[in-house]
CSV table of N, CA and C in Angstrom, one decimal:
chain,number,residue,atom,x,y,z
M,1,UNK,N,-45.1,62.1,47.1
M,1,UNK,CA,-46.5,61.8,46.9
M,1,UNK,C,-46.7,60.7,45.9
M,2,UNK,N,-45.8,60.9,45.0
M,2,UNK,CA,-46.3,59.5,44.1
M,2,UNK,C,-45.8,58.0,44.7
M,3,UNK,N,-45.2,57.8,45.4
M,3,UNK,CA,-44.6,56.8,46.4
M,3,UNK,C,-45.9,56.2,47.1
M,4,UNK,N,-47.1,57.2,47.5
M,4,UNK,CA,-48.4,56.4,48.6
M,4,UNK,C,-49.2,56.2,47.6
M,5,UNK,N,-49.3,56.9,46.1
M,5,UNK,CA,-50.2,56.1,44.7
M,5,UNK,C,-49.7,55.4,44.6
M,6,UNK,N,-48.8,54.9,44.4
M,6,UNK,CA,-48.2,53.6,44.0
M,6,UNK,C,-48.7,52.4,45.2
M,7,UNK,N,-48.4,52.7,46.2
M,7,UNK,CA,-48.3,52.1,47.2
M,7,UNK,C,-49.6,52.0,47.9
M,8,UNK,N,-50.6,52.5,47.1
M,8,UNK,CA,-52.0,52.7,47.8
M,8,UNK,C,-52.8,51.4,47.5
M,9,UNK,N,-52.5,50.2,46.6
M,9,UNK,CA,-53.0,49.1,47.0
M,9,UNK,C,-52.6,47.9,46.4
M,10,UNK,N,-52.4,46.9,47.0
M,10,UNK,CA,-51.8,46.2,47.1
M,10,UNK,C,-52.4,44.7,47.6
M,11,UNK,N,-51.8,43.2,46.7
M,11,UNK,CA,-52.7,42.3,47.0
M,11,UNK,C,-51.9,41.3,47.8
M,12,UNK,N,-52.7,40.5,49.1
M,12,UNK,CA,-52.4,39.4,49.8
M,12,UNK,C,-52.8,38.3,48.9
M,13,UNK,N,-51.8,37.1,48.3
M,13,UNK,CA,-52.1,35.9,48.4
M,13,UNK,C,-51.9,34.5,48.5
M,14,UNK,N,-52.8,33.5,48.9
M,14,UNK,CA,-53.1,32.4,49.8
M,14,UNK,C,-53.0,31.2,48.9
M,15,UNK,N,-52.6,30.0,48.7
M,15,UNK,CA,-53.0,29.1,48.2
M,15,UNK,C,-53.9,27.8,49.1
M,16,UNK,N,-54.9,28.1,49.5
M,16,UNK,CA,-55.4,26.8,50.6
M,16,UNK,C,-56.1,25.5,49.8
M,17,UNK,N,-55.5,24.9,50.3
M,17,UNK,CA,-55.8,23.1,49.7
M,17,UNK,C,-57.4,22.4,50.3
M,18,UNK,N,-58.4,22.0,49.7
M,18,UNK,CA,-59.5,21.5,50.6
M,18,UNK,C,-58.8,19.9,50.1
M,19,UNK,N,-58.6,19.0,51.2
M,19,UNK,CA,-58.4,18.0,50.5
M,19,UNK,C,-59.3,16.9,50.4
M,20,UNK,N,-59.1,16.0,49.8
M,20,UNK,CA,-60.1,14.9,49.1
M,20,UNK,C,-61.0,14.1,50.3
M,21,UNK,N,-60.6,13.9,51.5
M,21,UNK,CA,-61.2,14.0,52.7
M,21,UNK,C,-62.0,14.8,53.5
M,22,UNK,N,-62.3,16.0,53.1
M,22,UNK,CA,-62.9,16.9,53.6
M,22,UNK,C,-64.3,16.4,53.8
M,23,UNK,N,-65.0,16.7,54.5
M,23,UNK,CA,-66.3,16.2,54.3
M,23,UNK,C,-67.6,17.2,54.4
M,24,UNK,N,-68.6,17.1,53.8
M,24,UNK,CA,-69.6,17.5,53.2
M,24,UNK,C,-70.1,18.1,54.4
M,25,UNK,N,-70.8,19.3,54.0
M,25,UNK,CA,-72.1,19.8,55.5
M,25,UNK,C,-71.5,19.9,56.5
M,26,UNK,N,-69.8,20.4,56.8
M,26,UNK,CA,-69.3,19.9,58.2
M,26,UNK,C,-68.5,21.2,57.8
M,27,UNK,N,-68.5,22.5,58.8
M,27,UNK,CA,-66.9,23.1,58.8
M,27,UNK,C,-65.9,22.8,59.1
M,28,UNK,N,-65.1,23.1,58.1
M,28,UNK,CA,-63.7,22.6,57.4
M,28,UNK,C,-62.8,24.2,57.6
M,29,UNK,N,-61.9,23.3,58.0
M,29,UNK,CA,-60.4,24.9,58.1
M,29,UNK,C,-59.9,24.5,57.0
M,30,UNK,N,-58.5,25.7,56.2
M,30,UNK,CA,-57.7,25.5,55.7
M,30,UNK,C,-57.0,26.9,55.6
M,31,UNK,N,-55.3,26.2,56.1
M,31,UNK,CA,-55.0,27.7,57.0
M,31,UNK,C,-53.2,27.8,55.7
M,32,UNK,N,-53.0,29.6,55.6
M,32,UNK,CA,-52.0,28.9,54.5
M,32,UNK,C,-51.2,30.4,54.7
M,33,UNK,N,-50.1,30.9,54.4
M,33,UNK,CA,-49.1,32.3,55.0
M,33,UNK,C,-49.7,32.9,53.6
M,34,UNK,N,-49.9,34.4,54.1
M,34,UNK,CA,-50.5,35.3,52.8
M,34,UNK,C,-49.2,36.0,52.3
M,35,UNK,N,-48.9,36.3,51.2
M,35,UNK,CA,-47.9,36.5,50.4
M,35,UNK,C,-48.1,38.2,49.5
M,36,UNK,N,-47.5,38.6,49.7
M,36,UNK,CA,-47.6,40.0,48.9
M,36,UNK,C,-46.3,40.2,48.0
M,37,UNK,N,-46.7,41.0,47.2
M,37,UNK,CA,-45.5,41.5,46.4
M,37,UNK,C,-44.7,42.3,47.0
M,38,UNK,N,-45.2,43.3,47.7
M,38,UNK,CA,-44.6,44.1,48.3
M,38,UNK,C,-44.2,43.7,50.2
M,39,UNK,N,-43.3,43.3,50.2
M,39,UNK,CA,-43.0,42.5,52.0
M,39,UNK,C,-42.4,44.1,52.4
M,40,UNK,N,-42.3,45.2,51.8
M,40,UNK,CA,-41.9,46.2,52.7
M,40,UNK,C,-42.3,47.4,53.3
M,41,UNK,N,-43.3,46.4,54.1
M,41,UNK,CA,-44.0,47.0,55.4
M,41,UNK,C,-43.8,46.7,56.9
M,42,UNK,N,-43.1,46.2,56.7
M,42,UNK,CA,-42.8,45.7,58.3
M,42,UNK,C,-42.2,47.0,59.1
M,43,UNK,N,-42.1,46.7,60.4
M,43,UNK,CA,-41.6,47.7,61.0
M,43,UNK,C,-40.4,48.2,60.6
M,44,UNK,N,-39.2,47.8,60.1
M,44,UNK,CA,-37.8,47.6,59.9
M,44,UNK,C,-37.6,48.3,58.1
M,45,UNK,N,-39.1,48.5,57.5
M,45,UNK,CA,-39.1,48.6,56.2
M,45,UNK,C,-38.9,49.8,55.8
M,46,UNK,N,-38.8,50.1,54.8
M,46,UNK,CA,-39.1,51.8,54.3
M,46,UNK,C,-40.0,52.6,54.4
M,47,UNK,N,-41.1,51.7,54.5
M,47,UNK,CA,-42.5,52.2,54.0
M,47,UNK,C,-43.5,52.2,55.5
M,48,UNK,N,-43.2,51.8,56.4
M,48,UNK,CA,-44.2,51.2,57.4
M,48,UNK,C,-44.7,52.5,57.9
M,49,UNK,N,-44.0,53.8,57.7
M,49,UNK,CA,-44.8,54.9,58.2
M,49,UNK,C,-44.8,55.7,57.4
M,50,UNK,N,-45.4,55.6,56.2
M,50,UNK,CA,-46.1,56.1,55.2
M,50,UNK,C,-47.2,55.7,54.6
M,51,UNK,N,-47.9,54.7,55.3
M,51,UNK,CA,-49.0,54.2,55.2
M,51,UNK,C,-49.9,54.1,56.7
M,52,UNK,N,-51.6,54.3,56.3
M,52,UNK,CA,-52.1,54.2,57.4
M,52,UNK,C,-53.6,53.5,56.8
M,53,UNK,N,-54.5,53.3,57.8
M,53,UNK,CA,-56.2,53.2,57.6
M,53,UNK,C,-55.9,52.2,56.6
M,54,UNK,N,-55.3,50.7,56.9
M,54,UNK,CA,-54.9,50.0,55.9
M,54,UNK,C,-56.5,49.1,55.7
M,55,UNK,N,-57.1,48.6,54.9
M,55,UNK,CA,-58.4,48.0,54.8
M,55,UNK,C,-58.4,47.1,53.9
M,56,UNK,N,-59.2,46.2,53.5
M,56,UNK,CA,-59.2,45.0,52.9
M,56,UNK,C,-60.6,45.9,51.6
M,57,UNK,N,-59.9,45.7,50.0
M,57,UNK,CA,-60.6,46.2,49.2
M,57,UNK,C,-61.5,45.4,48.4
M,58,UNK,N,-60.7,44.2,48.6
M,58,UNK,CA,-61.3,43.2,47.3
M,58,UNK,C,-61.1,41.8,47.6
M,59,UNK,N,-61.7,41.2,47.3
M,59,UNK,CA,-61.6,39.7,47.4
M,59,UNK,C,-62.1,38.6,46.9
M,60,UNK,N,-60.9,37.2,46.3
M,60,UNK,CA,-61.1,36.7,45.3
M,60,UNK,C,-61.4,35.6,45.8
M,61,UNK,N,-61.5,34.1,44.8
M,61,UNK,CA,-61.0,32.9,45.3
M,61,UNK,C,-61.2,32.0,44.1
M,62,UNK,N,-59.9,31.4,43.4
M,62,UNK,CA,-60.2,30.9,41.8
M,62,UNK,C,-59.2,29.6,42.1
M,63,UNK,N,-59.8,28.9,41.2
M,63,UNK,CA,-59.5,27.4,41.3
M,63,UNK,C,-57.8,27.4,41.1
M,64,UNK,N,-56.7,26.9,41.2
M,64,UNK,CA,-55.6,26.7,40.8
M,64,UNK,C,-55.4,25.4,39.9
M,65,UNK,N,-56.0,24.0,41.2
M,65,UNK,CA,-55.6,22.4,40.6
M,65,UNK,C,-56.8,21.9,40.9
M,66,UNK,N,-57.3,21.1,40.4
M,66,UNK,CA,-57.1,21.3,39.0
M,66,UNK,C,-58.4,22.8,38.8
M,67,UNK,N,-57.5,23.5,37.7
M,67,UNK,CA,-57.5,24.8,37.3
M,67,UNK,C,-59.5,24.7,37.0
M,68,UNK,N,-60.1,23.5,36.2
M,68,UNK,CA,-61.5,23.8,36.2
M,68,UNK,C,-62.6,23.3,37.6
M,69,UNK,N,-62.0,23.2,38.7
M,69,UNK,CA,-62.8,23.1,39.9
M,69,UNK,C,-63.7,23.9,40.0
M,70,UNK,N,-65.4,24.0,40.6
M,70,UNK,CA,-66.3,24.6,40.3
M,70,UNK,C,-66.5,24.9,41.8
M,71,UNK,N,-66.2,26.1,42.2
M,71,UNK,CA,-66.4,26.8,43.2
M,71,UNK,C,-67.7,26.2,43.7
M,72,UNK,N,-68.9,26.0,43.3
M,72,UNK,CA,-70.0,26.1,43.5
M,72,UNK,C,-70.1,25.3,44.0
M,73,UNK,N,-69.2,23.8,44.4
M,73,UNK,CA,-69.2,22.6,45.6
M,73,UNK,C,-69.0,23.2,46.6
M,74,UNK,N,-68.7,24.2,47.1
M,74,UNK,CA,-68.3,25.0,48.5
M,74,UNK,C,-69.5,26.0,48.4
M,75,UNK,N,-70.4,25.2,49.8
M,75,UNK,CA,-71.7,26.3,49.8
M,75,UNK,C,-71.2,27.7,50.7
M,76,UNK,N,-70.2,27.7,51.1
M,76,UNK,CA,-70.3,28.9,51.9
M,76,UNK,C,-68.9,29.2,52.0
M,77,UNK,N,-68.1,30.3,52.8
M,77,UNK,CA,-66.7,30.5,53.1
M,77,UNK,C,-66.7,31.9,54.0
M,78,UNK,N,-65.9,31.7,54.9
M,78,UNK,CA,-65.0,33.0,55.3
M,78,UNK,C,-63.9,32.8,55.3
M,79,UNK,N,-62.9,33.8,55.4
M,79,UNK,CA,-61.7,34.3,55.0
M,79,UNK,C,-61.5,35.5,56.5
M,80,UNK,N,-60.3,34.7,56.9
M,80,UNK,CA,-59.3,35.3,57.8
M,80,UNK,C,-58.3,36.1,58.2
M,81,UNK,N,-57.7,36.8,58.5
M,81,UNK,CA,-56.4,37.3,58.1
M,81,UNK,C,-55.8,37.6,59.6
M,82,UNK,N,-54.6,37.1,60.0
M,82,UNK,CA,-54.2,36.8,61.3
M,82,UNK,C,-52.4,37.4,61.3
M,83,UNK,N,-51.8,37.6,62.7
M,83,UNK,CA,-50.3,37.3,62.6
M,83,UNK,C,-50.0,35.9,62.6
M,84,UNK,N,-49.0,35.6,62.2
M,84,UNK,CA,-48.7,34.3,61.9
M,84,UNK,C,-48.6,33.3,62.9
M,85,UNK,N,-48.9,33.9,64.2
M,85,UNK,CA,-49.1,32.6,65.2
M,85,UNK,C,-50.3,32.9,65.5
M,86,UNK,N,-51.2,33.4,64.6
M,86,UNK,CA,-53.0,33.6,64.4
M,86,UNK,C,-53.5,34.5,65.6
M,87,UNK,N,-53.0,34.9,65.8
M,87,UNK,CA,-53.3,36.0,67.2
M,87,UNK,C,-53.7,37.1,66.5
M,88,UNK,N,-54.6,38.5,66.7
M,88,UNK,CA,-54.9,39.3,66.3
M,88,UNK,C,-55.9,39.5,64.5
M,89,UNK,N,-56.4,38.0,64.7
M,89,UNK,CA,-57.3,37.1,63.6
M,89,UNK,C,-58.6,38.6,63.0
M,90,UNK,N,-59.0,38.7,62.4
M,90,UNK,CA,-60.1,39.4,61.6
M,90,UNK,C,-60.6,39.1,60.4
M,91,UNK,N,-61.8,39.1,60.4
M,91,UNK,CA,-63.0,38.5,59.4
M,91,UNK,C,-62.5,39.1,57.8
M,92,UNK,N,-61.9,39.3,57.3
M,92,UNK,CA,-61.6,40.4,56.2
M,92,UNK,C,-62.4,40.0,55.2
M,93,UNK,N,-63.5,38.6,54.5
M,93,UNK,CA,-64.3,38.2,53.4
M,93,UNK,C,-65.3,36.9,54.1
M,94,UNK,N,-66.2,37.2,53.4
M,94,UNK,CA,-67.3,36.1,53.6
M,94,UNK,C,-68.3,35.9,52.2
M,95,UNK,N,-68.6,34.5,52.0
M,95,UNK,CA,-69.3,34.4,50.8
M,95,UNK,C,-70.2,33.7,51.5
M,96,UNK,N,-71.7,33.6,51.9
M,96,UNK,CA,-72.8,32.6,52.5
M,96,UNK,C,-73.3,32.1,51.6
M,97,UNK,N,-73.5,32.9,49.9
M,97,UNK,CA,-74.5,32.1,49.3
M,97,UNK,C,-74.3,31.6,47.3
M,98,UNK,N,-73.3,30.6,47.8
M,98,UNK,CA,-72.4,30.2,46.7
M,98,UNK,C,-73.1,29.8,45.7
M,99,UNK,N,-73.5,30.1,44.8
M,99,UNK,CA,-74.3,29.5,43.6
M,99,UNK,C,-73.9,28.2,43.6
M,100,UNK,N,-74.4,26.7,43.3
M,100,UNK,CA,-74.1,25.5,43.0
M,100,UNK,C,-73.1,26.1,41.6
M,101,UNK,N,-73.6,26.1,40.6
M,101,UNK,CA,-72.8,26.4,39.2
M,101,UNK,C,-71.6,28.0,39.0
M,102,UNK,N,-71.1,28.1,40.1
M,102,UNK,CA,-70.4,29.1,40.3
M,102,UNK,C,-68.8,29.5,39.1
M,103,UNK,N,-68.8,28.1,38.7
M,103,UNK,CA,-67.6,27.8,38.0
M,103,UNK,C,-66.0,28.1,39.1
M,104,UNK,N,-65.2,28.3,38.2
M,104,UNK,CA,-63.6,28.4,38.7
M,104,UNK,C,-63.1,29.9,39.3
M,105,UNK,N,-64.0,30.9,39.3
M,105,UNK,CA,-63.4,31.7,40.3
M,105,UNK,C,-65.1,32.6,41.0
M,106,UNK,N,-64.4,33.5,41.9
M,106,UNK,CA,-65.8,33.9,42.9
M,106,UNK,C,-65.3,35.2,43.4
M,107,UNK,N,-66.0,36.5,43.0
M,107,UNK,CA,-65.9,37.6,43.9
M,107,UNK,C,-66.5,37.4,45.2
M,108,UNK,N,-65.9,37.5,46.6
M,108,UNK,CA,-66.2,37.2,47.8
M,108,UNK,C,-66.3,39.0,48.3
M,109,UNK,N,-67.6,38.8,49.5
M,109,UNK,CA,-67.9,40.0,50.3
M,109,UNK,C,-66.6,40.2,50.9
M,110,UNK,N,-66.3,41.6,51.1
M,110,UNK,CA,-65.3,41.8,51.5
M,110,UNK,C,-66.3,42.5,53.4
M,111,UNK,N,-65.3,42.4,54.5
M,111,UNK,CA,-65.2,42.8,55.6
M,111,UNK,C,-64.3,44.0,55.9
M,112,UNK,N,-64.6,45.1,55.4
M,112,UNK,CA,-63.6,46.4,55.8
M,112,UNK,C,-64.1,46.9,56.9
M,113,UNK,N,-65.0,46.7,57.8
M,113,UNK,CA,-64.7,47.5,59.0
M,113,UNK,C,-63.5,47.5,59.8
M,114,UNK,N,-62.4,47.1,59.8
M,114,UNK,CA,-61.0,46.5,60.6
M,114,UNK,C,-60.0,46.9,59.9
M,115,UNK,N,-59.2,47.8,61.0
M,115,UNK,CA,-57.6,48.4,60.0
M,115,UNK,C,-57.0,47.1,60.1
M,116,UNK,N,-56.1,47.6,59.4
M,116,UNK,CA,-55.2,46.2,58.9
M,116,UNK,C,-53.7,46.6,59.2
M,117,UNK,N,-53.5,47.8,60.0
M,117,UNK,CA,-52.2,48.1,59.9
M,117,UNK,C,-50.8,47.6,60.3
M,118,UNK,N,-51.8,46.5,61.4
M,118,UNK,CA,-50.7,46.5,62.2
M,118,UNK,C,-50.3,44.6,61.7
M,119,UNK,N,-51.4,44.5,60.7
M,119,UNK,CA,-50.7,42.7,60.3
M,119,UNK,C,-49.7,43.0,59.4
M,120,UNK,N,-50.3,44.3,58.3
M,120,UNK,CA,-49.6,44.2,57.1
M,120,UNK,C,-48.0,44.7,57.3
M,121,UNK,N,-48.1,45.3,58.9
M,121,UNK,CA,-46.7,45.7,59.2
M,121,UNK,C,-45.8,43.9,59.4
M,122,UNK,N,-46.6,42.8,59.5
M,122,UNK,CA,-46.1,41.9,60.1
M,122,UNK,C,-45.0,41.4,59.2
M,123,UNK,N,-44.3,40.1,59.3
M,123,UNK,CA,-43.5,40.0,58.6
M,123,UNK,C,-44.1,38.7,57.6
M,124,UNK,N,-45.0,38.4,58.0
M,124,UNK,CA,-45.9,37.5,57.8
M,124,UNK,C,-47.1,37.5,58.4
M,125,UNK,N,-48.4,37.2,57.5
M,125,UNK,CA,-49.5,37.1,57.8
M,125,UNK,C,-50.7,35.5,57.9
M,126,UNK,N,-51.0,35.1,58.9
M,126,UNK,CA,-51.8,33.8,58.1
M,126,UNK,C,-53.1,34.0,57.9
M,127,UNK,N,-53.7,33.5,56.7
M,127,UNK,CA,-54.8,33.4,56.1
M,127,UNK,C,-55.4,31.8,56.7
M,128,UNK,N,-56.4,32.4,56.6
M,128,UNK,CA,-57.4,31.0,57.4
M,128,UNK,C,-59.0,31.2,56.8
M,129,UNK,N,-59.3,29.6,56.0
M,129,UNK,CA,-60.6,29.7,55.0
M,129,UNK,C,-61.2,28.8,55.9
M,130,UNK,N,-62.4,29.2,56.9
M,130,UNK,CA,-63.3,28.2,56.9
M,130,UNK,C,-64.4,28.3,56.2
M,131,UNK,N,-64.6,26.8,55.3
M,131,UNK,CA,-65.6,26.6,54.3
M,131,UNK,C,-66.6,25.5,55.0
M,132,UNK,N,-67.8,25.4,53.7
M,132,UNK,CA,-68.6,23.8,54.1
M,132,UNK,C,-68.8,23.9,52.8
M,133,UNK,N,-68.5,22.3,52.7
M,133,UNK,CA,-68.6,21.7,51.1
M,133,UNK,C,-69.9,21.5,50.7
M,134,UNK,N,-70.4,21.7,49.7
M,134,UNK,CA,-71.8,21.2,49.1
M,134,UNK,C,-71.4,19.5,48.5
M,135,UNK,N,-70.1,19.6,47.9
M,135,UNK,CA,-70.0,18.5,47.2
M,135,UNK,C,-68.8,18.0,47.3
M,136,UNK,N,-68.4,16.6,48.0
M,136,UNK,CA,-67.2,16.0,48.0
M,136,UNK,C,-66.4,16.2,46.8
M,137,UNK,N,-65.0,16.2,47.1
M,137,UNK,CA,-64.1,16.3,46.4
M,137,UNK,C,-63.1,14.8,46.0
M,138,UNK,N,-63.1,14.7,44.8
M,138,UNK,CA,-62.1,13.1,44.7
M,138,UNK,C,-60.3,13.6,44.5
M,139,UNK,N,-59.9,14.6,44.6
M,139,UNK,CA,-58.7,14.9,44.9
M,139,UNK,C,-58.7,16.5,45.8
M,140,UNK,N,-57.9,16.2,46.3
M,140,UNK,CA,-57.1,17.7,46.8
M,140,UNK,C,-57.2,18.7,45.9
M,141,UNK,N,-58.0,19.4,46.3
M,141,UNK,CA,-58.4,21.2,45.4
M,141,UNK,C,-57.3,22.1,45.8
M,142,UNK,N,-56.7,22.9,45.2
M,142,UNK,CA,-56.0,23.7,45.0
M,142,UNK,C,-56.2,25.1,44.7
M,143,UNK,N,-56.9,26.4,46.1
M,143,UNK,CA,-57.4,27.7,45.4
M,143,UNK,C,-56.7,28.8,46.2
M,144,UNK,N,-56.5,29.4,45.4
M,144,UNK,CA,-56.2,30.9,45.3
M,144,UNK,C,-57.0,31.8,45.9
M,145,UNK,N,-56.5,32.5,47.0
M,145,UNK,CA,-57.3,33.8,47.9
M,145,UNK,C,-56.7,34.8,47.7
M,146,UNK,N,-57.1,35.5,46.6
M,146,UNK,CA,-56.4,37.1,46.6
M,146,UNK,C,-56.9,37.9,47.1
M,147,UNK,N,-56.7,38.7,48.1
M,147,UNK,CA,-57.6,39.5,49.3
M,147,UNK,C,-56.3,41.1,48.6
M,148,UNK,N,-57.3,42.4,48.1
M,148,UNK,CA,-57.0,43.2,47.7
M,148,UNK,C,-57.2,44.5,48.9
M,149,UNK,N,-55.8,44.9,49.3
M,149,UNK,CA,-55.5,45.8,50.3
M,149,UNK,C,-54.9,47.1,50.4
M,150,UNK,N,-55.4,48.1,50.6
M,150,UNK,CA,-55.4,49.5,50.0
M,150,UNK,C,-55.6,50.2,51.6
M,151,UNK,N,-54.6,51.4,51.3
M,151,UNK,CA,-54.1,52.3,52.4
M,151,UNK,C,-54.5,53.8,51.9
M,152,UNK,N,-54.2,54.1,53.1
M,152,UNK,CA,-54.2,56.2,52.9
M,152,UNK,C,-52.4,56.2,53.2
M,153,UNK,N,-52.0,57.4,52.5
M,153,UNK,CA,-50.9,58.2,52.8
M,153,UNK,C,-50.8,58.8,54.2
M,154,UNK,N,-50.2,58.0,55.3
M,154,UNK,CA,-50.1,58.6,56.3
M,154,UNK,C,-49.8,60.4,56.5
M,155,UNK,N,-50.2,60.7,57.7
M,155,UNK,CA,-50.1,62.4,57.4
M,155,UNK,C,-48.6,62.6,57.7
């Protein structure tokens, strides 16, 4: 029992680059492998059937490079979560209404209607941010998607 508390949640994360090219009022991709602490869920793992009703709990997105970048140049975003050759894609976060002065990080809506069982079993997952910029960028941005993921104790 104490094995599925421990293991009851757990975070995906993404580093996606907007680069200095990106351009303004135009949707923009940026696609990047989501990373967990725990990789042992795969089918082959210890754990893959001790978890179930896996769901997306929480969701971030904070500047990395430079570290004071102001979210608030990105008027909008969603957040994807896919197998790694993007097949089996779902909405898991969306932000529509970015404050301009947002500063360096941003709680994003999360999308939990969609189990997540069968990515988090993957061996890898890709994350995929389409944004639209409010405000050009003069270098390559560097941010952080931590997408917060939480299961039931399978029966």
């Amino acid at each position: 029992m104490l094995q599925s508390v421990v293991k009851g949640t757990f975070p995906y994360t993404a580093n996606m680059v907007i680069p200095a090219s990106a351009r303004v009022d135009e949707p923009q991709t940026a696609i990047s492998t989501g990373n967990s602490f725990d990789q042992d869920f795969t089918k082959d793992g210890n754990n893959a059937s001790r978890i179930s009703e896996v769901r997306i709990i929480s969701a971030k997105l904070q500047s990395n490079d430079p570290a004071d970048y102001n979210i608030g140049n990105i008027a909008s975003l969603r957040v994807y979560m896919a197998k790694n050759d993007g097949s089996d894609e779902v909405l898991v976060a969306i932000r529509k209404d970015i404050a301009a002065n947002s500063g360096n990080s941003i709680t994003l809506d999360i999308d939990n209607s969609h189990f997540l069982d069968a990515l988090v079993r993957q061996p890898g997952v890709r994350i995929r941010m389409v944004y639209r910029l409010r405000k050009a960028v003069d270098t390559d941005v560097s941010l952080k998607v931590s997408l917060g993921v939480g299961s039931n104790p399978a029966n």
